[in-house]
Short mmCIF file of C-alpha atoms and ligand atoms in Angstrom, two decimals:
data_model
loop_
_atom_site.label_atom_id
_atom_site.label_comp_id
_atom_site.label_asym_id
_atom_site.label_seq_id
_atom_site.Cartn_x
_atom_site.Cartn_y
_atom_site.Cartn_z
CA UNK A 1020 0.00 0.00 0.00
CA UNK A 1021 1.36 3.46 -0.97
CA UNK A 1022 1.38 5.49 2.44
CA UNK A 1023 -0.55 8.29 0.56
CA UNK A 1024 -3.31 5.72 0.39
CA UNK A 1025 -4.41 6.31 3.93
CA UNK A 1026 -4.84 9.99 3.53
CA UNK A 1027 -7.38 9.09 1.05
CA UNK A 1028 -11.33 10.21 1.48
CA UNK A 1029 -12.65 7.28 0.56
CA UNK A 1030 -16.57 6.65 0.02
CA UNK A 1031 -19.23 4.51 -1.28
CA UNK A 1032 -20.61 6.57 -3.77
CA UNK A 1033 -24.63 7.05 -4.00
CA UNK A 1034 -25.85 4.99 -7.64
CA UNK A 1035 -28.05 7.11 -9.09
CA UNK A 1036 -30.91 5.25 -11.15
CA UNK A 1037 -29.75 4.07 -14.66
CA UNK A 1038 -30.03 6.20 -17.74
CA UNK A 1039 -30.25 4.28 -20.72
CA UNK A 1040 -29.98 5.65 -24.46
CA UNK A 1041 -32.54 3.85 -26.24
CA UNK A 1042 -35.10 5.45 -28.47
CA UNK A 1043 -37.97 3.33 -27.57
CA UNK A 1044 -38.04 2.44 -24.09
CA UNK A 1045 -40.48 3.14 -20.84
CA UNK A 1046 -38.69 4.98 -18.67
CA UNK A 1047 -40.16 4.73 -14.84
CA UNK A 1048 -36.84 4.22 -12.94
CA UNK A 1049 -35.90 7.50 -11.77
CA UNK A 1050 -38.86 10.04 -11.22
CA UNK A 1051 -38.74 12.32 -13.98
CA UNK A 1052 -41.36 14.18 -15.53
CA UNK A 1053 -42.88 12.71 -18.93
CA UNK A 1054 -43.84 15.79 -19.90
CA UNK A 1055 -41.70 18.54 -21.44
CA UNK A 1056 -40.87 21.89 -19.62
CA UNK A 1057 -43.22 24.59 -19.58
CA UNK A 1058 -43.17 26.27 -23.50
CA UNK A 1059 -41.36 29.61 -22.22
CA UNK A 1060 -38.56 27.26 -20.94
CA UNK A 1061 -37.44 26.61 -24.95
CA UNK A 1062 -38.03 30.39 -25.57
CA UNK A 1063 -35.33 31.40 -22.94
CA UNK A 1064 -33.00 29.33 -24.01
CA UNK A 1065 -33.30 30.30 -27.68
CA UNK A 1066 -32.73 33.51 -26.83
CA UNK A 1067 -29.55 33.21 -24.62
CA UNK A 1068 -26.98 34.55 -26.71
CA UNK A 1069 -23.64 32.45 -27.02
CA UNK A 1070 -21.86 35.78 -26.83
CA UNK A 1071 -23.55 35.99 -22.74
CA UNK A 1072 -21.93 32.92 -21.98
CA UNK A 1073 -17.87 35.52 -21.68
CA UNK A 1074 -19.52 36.49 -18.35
CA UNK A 1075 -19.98 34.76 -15.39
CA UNK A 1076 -23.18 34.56 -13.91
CA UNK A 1077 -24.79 36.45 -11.06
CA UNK A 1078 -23.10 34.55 -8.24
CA UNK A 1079 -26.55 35.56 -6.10
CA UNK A 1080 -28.71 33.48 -8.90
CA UNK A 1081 -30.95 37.02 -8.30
CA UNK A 1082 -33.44 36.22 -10.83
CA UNK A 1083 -33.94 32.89 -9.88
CA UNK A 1084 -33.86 33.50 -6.16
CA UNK A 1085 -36.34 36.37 -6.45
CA UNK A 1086 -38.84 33.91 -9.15
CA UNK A 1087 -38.87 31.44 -5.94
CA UNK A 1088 -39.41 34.01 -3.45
CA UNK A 1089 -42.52 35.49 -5.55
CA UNK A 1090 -43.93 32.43 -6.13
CA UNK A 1091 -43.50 31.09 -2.62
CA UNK A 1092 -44.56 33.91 -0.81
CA UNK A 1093 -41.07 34.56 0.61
CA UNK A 1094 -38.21 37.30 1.10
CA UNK A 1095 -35.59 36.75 -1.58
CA UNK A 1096 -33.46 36.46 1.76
CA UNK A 1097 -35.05 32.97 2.26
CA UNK A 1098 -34.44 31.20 -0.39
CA UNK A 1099 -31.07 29.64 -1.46
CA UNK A 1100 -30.61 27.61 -5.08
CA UNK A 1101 -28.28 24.96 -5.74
CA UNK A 1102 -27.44 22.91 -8.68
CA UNK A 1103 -30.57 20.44 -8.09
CA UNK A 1104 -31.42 19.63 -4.23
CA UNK A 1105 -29.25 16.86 -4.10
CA UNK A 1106 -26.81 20.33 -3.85
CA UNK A 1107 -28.61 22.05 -1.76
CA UNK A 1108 -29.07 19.07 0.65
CA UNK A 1109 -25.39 18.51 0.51
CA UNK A 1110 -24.11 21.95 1.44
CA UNK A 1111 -27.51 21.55 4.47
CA UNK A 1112 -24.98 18.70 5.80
CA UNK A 1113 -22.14 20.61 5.41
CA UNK A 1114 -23.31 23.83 6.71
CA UNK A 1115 -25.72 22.27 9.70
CA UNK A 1116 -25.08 19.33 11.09
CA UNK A 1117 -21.70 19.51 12.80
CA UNK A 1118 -22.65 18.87 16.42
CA UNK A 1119 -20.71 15.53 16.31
CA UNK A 1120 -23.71 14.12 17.43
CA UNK A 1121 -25.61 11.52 15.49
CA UNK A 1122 -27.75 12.90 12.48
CA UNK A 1123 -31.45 10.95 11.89
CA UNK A 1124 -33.14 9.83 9.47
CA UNK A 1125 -35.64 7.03 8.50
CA UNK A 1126 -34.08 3.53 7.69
CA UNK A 1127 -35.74 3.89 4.20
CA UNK A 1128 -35.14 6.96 2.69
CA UNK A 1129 -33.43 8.76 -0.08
CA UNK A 1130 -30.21 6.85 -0.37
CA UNK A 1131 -27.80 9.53 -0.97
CA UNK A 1132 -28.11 10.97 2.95
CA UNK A 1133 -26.06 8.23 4.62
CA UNK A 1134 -23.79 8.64 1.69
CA UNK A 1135 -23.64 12.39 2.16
CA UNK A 1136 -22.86 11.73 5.78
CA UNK A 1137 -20.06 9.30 5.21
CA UNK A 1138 -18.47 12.00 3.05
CA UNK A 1139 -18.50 14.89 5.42
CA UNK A 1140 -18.07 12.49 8.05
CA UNK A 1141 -21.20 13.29 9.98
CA UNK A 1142 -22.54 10.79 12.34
CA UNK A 1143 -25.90 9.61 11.85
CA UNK A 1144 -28.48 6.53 12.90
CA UNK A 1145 -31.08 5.20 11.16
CA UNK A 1146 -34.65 5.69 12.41
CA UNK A 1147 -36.55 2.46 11.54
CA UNK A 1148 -40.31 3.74 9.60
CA UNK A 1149 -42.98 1.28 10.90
CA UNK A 1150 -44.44 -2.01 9.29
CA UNK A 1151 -46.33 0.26 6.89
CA UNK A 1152 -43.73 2.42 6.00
CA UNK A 1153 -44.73 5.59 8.22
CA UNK A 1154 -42.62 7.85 9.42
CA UNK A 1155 -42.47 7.46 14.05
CA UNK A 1156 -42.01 10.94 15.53
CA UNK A 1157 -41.39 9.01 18.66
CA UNK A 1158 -38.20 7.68 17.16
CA UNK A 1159 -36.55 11.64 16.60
CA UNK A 1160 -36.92 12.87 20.10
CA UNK A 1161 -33.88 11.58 21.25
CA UNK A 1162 -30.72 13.63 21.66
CA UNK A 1163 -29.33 14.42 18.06
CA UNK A 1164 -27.06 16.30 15.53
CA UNK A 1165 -30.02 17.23 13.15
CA UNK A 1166 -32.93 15.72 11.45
CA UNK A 1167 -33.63 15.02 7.52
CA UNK A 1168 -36.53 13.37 5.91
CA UNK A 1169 -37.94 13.43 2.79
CA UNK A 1170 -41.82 14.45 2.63
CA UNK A 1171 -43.40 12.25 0.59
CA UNK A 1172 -41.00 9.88 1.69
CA UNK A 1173 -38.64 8.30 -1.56
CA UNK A 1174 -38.53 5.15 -2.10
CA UNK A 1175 -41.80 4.54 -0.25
CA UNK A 1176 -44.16 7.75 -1.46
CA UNK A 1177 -45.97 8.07 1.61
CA UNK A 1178 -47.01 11.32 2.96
CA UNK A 1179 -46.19 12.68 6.78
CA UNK A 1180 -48.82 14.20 7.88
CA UNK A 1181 -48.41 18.11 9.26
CA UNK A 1182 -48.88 17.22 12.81
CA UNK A 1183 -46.17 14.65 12.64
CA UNK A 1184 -43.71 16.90 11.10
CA UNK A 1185 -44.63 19.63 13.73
CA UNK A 1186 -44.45 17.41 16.56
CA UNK A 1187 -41.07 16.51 15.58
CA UNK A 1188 -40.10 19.97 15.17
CA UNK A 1189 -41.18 21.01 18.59
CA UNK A 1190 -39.04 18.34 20.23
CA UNK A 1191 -35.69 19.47 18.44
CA UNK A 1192 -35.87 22.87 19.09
CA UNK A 1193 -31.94 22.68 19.45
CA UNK A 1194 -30.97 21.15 15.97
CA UNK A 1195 -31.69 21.51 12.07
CA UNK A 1196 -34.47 19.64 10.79
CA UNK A 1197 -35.06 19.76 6.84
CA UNK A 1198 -37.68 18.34 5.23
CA UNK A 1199 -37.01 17.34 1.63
CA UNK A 1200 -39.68 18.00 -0.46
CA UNK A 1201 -38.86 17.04 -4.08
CA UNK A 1202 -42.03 15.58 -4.65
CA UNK A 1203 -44.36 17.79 -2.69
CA UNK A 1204 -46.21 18.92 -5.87
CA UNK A 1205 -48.15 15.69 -6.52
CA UNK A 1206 -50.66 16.33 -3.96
CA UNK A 1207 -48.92 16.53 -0.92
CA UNK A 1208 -49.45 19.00 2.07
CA UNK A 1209 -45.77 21.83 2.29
CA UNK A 1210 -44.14 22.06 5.87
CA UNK A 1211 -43.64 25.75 4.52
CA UNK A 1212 -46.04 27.12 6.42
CA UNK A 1213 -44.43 25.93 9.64
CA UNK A 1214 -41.78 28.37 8.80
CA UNK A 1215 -43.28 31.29 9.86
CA UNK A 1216 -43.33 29.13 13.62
CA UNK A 1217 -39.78 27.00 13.58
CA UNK A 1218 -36.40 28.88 12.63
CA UNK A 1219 -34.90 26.09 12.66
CA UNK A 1220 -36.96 24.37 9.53
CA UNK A 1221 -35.52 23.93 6.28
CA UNK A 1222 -37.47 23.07 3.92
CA UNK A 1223 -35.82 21.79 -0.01
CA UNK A 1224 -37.68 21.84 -3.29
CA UNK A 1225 -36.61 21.22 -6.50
CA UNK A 1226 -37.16 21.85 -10.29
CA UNK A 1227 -36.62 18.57 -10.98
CA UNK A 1228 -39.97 16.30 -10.89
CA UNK A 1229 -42.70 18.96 -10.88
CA UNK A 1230 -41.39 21.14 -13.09
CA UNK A 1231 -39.52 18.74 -15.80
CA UNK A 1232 -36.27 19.85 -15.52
CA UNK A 1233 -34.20 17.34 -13.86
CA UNK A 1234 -31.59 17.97 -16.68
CA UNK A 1235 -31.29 21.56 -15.83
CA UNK A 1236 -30.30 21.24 -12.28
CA UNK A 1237 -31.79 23.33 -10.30
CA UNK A 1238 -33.08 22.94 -6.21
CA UNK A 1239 -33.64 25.46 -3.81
CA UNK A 1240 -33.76 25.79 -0.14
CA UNK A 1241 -36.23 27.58 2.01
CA UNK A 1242 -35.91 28.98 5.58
CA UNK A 1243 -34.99 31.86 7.84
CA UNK A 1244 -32.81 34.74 6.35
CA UNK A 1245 -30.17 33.67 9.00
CA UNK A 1246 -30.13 29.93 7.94
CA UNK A 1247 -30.05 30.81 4.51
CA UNK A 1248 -26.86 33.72 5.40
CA UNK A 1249 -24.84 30.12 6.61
CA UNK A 1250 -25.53 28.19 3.75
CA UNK A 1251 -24.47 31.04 1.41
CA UNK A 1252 -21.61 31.13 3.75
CA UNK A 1253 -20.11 27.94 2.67
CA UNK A 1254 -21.30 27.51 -0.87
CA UNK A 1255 -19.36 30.99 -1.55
CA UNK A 1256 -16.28 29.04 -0.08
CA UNK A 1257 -16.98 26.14 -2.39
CA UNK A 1258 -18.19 27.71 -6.09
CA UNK A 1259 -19.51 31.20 -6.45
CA UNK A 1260 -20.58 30.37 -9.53
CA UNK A 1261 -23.05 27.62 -8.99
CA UNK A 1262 -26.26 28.29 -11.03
CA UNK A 1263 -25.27 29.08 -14.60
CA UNK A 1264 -26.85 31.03 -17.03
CA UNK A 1265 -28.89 28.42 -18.80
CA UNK A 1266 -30.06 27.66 -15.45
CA UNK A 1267 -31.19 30.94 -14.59
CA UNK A 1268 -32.89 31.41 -17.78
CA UNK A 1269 -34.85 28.39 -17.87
CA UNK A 1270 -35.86 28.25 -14.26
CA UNK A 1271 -37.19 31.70 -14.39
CA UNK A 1272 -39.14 30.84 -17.12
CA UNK A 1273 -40.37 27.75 -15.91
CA UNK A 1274 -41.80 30.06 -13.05
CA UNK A 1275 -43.45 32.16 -15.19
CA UNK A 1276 -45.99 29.75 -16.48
CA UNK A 1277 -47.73 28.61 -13.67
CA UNK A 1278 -51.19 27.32 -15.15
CA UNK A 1279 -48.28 24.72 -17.23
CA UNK A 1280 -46.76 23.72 -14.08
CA UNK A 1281 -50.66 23.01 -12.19
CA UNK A 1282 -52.19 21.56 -15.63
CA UNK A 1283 -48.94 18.87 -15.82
CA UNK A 1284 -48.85 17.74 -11.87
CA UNK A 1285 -52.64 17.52 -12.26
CA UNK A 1286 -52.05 15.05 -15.24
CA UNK A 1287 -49.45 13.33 -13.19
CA UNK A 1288 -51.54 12.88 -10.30
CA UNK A 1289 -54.68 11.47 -12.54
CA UNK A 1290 -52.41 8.96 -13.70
CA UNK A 1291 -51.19 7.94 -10.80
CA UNK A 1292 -54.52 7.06 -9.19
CA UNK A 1293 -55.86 5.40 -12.75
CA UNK A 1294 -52.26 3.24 -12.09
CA UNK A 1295 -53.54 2.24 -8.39
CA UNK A 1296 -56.40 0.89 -9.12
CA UNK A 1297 -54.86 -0.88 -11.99
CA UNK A 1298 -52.00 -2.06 -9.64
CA UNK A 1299 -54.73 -3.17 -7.11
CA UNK A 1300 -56.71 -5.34 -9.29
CA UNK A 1301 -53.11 -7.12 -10.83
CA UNK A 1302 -52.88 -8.03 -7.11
CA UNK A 1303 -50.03 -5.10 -6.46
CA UNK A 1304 -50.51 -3.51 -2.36
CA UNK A 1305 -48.96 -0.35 -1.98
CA UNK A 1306 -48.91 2.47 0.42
CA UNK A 1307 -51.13 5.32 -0.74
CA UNK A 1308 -48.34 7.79 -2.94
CA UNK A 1309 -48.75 11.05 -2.86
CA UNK A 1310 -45.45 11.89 -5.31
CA UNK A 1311 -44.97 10.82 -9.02
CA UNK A 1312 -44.32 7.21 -7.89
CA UNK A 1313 -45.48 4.11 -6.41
CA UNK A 1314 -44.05 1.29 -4.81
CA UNK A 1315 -45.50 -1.78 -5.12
CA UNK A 1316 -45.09 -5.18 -4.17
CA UNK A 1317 -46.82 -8.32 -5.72
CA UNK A 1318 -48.70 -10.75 -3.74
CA UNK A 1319 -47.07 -13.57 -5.46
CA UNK A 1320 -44.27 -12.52 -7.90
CA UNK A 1321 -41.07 -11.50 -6.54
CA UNK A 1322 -40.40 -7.77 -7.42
CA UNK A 1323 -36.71 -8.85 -8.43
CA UNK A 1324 -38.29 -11.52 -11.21
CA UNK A 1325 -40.65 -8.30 -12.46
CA UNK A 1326 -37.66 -6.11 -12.57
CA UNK A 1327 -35.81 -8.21 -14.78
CA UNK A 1328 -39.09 -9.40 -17.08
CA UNK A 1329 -39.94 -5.39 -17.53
CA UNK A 1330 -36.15 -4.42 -18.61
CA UNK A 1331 -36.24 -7.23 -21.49
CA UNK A 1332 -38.87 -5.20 -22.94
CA UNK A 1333 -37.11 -1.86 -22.21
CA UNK A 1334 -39.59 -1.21 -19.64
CA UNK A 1335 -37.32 0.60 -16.73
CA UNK A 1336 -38.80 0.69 -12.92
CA UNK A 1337 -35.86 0.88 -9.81
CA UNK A 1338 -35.16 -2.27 -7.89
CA UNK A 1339 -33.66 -1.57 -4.75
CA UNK A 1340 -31.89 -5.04 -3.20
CA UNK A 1341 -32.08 -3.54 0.24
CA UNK A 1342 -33.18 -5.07 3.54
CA UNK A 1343 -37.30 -4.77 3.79
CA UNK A 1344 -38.13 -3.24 0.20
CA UNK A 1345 -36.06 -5.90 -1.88
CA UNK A 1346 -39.32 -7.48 -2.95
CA UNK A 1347 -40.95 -3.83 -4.17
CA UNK A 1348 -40.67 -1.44 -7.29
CA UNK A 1349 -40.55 2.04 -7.45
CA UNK A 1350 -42.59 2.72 -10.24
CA UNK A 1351 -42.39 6.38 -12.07
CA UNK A 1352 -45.88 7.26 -13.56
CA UNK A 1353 -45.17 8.09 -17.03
CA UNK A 1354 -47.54 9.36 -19.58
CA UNK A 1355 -51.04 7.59 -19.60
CA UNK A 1356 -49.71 5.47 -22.86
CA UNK A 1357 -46.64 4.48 -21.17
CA UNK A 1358 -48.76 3.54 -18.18
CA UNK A 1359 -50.59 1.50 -20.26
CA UNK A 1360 -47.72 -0.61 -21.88
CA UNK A 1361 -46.71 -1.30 -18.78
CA UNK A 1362 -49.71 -2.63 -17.18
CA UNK A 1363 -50.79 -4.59 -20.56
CA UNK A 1364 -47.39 -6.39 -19.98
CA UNK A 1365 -48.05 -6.79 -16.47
CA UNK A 1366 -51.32 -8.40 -17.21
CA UNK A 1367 -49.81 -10.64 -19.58
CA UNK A 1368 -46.84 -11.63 -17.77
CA UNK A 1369 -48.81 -12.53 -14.35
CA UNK A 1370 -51.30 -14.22 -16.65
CA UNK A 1371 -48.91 -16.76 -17.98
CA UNK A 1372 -47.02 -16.80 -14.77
CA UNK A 1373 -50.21 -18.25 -12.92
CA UNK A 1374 -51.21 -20.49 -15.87
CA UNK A 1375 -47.26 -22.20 -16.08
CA UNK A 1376 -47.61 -22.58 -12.58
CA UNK A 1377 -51.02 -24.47 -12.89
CA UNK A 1378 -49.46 -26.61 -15.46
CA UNK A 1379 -46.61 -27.47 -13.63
CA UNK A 1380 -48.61 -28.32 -10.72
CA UNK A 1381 -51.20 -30.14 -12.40
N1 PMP B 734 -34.52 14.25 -2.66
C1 PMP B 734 -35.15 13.11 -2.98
C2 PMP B 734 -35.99 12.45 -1.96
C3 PMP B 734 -35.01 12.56 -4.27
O1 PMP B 734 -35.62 11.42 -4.58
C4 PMP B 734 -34.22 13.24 -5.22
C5 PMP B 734 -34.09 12.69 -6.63
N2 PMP B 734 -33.17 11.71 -6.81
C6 PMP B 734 -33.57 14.40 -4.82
C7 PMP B 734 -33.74 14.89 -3.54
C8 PMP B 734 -32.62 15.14 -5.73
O2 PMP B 734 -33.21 15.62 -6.85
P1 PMP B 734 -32.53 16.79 -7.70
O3 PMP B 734 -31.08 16.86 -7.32
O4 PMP B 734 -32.73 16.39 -9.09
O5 PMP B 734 -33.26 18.04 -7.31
#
């Protein structure tokens, strides 16, 4: 071993869902939008002349930060953007939980927190949710570092209620607690309110699922000016420079259009329930999902035999071979024709399934 091997950081990095370049494929594996960005989005960027792109951009994002504050009902000073949330949630860990005390967060969550903890070397312990996937507030009044969950939960898509989130807040008046929101906009209830009541809230959104542009990058962070003053703090001694011009453009625009934002999650959302009941009746169970997902488990198929059978026809959900949710998909609702292939197969494939297993019994 070379001796400047120890001084290496070395991590497990997070493995984002896969990305495959097909042409005709089903894409439900990683929560994007199936519909395009709002129609000014294409506009902006048409006009963003090349010659622009000399300068650097506002390192304050202005125009974005101020879009987010109008919309949200907030000071510009309480809103911060990042490049997507996963950046904003990583410069939250860097910026608030340094107590040296454990961080916590539910056993089942969004994968990349014990990853971002294990690269800023933050302590943390898993919360365990209950049999049906809900969120204890029990569980997070014990002495700790900080709190983060995601609201909808991810992988799981189940909603905490307000009084839950609340009640947690009230017993960690001393810490951080951030509630990532990224897929708040399919008919789930915003902590933001509870801002007005708990300076210590955070509360992260992103551009990414609701507003179809999880290849633009863009997440924001909502809380008290003095929050948001620390987290400026350290992403000014990272990258000034974070949100560039493209970025700015488009997610202005995208704010600008707000009956295209409401018509699309509306669409989403009427999907997703015509998908439950589908689900149901193909003998799926699943936890009520109030985000652009559901995860499902079969009564008698294994999710990890389903998995496989969808990706030979270029049908893509996410597997996750974890402890307690390796025999459920995560299931991105797609366009109400993509829903449909899917399902058809579905049929089909449990169809035979049960009939070859007749035969062979018989
Ligand atoms: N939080 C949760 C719970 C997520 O599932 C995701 C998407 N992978 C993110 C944050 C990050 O999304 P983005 O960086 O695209 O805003």
């Amino acid at each position: 071993m070379k001796a400047w091997e120890s001084n290496i950081r070395r991590v497990v990095p997070y493995t984002p869902g896969e990305q495959p370049d097909k042409t005709k494929m089903i894409k439900l594996n990683t929560n994007e939008n199936p519909y395009p960005p709002a129609p000014g989005v294409a506009g902006a960027l048409r006009e963003l002349a090349a010659d622009r792109l000399r300068l650097y951009p506002d390192p304050t994002a202005g125009v974005l930060v101020d879009a987010i504050a109008a919309e949200m009902g907030l000071a510009p000073e309480q809103v911060f953007v990042g490049v997507g949330s996963d950046d904003v949630l990583a410069m939250c860990f860097l910026t608030f939980f340094n107590s040296g005390k454990p961080i916590l967060f539910p056993d089942i969550t969004y994968s990349f927190y014990d990853v971002w903890a294990d690269v800023f070397r933050i302590p943390y312990e898993t919360q365990p949710l209950n049999e049906r996937f809900d969120i204890v507030p029990e569980d997070y009044y014990k002495e700790n570092g900080g709190v983060i969950f995601p609201n909808p939960n991810a992988p799981t898509g189940v909603e905490c209620p307000q009084e839950d989130i609340e009640d947690i807040l009230r017993h960690n008046p001393d810490v951080i607690v951030i509630v990532d929101e990224a897929y708040v906009d399919f008919g789930a209830r915003s902590a933001l309110p509870l801002l007005e009541k708990y300076d210590n809230l955070i509360v992260v959104q992103t551009f990414s699922k609701s507003r179809s542009l999880a290849g633009m990058r863009i997440g924001y962070a909502m809380a008290s000016p003095e929050l948001i003053r620390y987290l400026n703090d350290v992403k000014y001694s990272f990258n000034s420079y974070t949100m560039d011009q493209t970025a700015l453009a488009a997610g202005v625009a995208s704010l600008a259009d707000r009956q295209y934002f409401e018509n699309t999650t509306r669409r989403i959302i009427a999907t997703r329930e015509r998908t439950k009941e589908r689900l149901h009746a193909l003998g799926f169970s699943f936890r009520d999902s109030r985000s652009n997902f559901i995860f499902a488990t079969h009564k008698n198929c294994p999710a990890k035999e389903l998995f496989a059978a969808l990706r030979k026809q270029d049908i893509y959900v996410r597997y996750f071979d974890k402890p307690r949710i390796d025999n459920y998909l995560r299931i991105t609702i797609g366009t109400d024709e993509e829903m449909d292939v899917f399902l058809d197969f579905l049929e089909r494939y449990l169809a035979d399934r049960k009939h070859n297993d007749c035969m062979t019994r018989n």
